[in-house]
Tab-separated table of C-alpha atoms and ligand atoms in Angstrom:
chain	number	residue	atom	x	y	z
A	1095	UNK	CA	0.085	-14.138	-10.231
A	1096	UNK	CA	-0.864	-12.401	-6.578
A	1097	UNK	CA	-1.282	-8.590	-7.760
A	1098	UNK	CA	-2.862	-5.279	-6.218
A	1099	UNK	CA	-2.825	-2.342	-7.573
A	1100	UNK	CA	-1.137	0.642	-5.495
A	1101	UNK	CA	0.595	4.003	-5.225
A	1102	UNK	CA	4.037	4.125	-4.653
A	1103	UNK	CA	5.408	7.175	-2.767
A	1104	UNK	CA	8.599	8.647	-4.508
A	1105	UNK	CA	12.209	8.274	-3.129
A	1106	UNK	CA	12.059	11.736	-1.038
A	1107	UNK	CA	9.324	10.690	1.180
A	1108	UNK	CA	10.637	6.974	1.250
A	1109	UNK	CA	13.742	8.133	2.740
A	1110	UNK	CA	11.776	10.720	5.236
A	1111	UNK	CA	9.736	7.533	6.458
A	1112	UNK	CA	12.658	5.212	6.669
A	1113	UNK	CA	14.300	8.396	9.029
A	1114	UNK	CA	11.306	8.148	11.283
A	1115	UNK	CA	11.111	4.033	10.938
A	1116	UNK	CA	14.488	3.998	12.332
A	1117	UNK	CA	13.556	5.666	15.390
A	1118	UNK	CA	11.002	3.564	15.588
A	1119	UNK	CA	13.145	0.264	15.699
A	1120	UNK	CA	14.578	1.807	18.812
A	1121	UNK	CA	10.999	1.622	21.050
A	1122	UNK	CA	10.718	-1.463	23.500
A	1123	UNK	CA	9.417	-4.440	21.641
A	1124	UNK	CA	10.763	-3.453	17.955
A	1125	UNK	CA	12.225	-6.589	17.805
A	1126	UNK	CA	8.987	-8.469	18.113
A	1127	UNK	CA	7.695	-7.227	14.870
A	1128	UNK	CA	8.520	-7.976	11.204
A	1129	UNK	CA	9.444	-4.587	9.286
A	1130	UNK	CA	8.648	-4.187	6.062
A	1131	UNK	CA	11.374	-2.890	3.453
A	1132	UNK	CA	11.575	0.689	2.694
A	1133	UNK	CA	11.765	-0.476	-0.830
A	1134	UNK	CA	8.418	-1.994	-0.947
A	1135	UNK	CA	6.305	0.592	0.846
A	1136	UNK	CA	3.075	1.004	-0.931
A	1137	UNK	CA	-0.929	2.194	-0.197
A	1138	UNK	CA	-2.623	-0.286	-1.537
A	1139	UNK	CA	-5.446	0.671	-3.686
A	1140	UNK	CA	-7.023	-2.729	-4.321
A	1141	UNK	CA	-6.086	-6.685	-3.956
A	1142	UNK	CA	-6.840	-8.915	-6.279
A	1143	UNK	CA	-5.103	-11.856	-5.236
A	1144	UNK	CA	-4.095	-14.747	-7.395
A	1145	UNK	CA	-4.994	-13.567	-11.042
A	1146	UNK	CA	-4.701	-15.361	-14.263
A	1147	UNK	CA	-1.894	-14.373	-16.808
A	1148	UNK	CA	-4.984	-14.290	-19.544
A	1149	UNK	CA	-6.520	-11.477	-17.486
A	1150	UNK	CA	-3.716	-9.463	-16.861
A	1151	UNK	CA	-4.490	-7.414	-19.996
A	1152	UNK	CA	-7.671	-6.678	-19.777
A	1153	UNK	CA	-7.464	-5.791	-16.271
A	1154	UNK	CA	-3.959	-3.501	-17.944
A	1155	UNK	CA	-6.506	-1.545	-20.174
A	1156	UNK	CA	-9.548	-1.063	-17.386
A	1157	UNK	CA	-6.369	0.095	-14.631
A	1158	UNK	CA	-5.510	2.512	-17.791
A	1159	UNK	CA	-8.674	4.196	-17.598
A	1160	UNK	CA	-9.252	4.449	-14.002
A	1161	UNK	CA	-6.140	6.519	-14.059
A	1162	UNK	CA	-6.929	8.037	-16.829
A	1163	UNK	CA	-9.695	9.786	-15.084
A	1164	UNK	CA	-7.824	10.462	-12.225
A	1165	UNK	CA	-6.698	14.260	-12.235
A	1166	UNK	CA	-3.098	14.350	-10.113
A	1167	UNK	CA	-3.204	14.507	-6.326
A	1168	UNK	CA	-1.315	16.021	-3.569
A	1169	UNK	CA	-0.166	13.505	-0.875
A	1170	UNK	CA	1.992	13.493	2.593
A	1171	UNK	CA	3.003	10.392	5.048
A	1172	UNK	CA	1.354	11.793	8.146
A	1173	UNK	CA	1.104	9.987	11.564
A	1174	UNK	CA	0.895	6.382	11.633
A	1175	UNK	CA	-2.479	4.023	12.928
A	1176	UNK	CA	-2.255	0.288	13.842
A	1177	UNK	CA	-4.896	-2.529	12.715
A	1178	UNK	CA	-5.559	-4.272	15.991
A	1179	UNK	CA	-1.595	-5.524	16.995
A	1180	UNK	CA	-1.538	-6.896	13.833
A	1181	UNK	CA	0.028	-4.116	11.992
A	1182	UNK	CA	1.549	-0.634	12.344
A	1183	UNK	CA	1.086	1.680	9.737
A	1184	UNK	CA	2.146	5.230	7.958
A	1185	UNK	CA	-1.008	7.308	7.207
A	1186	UNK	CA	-1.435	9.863	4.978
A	1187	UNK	CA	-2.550	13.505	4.578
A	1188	UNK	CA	-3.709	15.170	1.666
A	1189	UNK	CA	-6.151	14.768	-1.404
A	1190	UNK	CA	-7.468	11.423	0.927
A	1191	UNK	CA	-10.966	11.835	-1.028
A	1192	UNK	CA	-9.390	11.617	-4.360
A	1193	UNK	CA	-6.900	8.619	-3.090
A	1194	UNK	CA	-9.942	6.850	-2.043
A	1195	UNK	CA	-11.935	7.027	-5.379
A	1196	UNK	CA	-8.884	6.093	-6.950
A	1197	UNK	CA	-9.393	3.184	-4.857
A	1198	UNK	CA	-12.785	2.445	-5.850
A	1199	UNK	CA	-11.935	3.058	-9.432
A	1200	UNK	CA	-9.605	0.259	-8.979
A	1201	UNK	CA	-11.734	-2.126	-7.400
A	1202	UNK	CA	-13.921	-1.529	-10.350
A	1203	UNK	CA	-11.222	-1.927	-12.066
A	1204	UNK	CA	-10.780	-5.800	-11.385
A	1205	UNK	CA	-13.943	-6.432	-10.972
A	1206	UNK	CA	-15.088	-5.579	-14.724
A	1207	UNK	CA	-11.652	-7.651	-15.844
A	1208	UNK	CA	-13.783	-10.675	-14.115
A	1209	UNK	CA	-11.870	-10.682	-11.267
A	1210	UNK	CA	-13.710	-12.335	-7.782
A	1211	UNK	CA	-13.062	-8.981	-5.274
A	1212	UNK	CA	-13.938	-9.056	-1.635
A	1213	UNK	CA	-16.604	-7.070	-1.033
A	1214	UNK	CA	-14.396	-4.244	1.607
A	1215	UNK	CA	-15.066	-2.620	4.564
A	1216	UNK	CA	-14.401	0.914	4.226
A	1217	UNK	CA	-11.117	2.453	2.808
A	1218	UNK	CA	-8.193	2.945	5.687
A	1219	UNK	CA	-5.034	4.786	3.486
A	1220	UNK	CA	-2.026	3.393	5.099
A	1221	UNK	CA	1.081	2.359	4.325
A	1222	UNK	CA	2.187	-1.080	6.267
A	1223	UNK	CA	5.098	-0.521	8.429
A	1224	UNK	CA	4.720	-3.614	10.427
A	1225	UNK	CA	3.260	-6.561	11.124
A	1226	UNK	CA	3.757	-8.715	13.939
A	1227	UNK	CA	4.985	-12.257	14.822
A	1228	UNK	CA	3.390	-14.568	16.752
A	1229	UNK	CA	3.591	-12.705	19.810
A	1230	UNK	CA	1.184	-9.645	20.365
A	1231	UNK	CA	3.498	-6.601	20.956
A	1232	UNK	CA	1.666	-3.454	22.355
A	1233	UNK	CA	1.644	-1.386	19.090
A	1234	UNK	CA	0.340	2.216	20.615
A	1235	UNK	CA	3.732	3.501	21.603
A	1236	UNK	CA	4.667	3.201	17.999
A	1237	UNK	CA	1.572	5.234	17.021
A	1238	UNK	CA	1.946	7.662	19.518
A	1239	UNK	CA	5.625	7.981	18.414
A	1240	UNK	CA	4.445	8.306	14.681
A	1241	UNK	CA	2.139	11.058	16.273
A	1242	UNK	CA	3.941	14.417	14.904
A	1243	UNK	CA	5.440	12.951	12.067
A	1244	UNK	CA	4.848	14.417	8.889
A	1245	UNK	CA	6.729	13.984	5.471
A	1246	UNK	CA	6.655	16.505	2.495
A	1247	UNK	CA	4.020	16.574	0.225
A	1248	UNK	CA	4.056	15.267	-3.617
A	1249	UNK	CA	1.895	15.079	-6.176
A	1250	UNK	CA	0.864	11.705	-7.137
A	1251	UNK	CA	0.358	10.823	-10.469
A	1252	UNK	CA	-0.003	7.419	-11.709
A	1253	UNK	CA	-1.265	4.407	-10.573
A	1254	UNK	CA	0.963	1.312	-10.179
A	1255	UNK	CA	-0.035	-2.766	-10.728
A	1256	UNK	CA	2.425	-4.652	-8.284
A	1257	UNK	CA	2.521	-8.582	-7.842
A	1258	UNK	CA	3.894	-9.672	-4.978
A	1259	UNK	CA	5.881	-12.657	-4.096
A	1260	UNK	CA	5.592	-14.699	-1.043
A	1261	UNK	CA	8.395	-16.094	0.254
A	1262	UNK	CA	9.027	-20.034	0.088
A	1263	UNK	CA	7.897	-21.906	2.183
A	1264	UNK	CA	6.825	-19.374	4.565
A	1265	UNK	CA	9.953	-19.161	6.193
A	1266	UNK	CA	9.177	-16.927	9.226
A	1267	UNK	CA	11.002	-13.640	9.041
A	1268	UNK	CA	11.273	-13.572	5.236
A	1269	UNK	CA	8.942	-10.953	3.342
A	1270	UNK	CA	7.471	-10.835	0.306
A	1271	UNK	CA	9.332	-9.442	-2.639
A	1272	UNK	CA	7.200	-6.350	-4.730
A	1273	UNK	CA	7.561	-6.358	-8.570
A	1274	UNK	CA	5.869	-3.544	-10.219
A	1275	UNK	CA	4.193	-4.652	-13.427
A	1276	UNK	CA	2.435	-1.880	-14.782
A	1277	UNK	CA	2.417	1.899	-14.218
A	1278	UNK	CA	-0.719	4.099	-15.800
A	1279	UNK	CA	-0.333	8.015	-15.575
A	1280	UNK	CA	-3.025	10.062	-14.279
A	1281	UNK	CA	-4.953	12.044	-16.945
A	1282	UNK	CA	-5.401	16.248	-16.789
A	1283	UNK	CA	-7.385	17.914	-13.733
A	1284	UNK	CA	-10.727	18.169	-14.534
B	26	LIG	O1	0.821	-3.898	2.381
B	26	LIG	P1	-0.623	-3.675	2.748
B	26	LIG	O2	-0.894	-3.832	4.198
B	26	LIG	O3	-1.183	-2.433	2.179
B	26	LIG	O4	-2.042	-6.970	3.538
B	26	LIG	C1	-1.687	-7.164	2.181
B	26	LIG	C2	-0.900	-6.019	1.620
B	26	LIG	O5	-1.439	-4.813	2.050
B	26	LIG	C3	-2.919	-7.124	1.335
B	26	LIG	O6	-2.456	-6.782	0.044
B	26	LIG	C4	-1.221	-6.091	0.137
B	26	LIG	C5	-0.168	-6.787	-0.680
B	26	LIG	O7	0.005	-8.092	-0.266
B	26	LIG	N1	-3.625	-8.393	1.320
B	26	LIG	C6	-3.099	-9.625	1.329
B	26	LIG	N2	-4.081	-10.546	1.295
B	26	LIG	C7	-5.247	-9.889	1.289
B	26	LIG	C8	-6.615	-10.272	1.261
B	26	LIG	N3	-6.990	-11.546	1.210
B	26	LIG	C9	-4.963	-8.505	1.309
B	26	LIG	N4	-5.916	-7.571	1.312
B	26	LIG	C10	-7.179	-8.014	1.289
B	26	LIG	N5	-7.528	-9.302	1.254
């Protein structure tokens, strides 16, 4: 099964971000991109692509542990970035040193469960808003409109394993559909 492992921001700041999205869907050129569902919005921590069911355990307990020596976080949605005009993006603000070891603890993660990881190019929190079709669309109006935003701040505390899956036949316009599998809490500060 196609997993990653993620955090998932809670209801509140969903909502906030789906306020701001739908502001966004107003800007020249909206219509060129494929939105993502509020109801899937995620920071991915790691990808681990197609895994085997026999290594979903293992990988289980190592994902325990990384959170496990995770001490709880403050996070915020704050302004938004693009990759290339390939994708628009929330950022964040925040505990961004302890999201990214969290991130490396999950790579780790996999990687000790015997999973093959791509070795990455630095860590960019974000939280995919976007991505677009076949045509380019100019995506800096959408980051300068993301600019000021800023949602409230929460404390994250677990660590989610989410498989994704990818729409049949790659029917344009369809998106994948986000199960969470697994959820480890965060262990005490410190
Ligand atoms: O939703 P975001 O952008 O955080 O882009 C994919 C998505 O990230 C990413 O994993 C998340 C869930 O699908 N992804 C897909 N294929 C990937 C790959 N081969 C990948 N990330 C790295 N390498």
């Amino acid at each position: 099964m196609r997993l990653f492992a993620a955090v998932l921001p809670p209801a509140v700041a969903v909502d906030e971000l789906a306020a701001e999205v739908r502001e966004l869907k107003q800007l020249p050129g909206a219509d060129g991109l494929r939105w993502t569902e509020p109801a899937g919005w995620h920071f991915t921590l790691a990808f681990m692509g197609e895994v085997p069911e026999e290594t979903v355990p293992g990988l289980s307990e190592r994902l325990a542990r990384a959170a496990h020596r995770t001490e709880p976080f403050p996070l915020a949605l704050h302004g938004g970035g693009r990759f290339g005009d390939r994708a628009l993006w929330a950022g964040a603000s925040g505990r961004l040193d302890v999201l990214r070891r969290l991130a490396e603890r999950a790579d780790a993660a996999a990687r000790k469960a015997g999973i093959d990881m791509d070795r990455h190019r630095g860590y960019t929190p974000h939280l995919t808003l976007a991505r677009s079709r076949a045509a380019a669309v100019d995506l800096r109006p959408f980051v300068a409109a993301l600019d000021g935003f800023e949602g409230g701040p929460w404390t994250v505390g677990e660590l989610s394993l989410v498989r994704s899956h990818l729409p049949r036949g790659g029917i344009t316009g369809q998106r994948p559909r986000y199960e969470e599998v697994g959820r480890w809490p965060f262990g005490g500060a410190g």
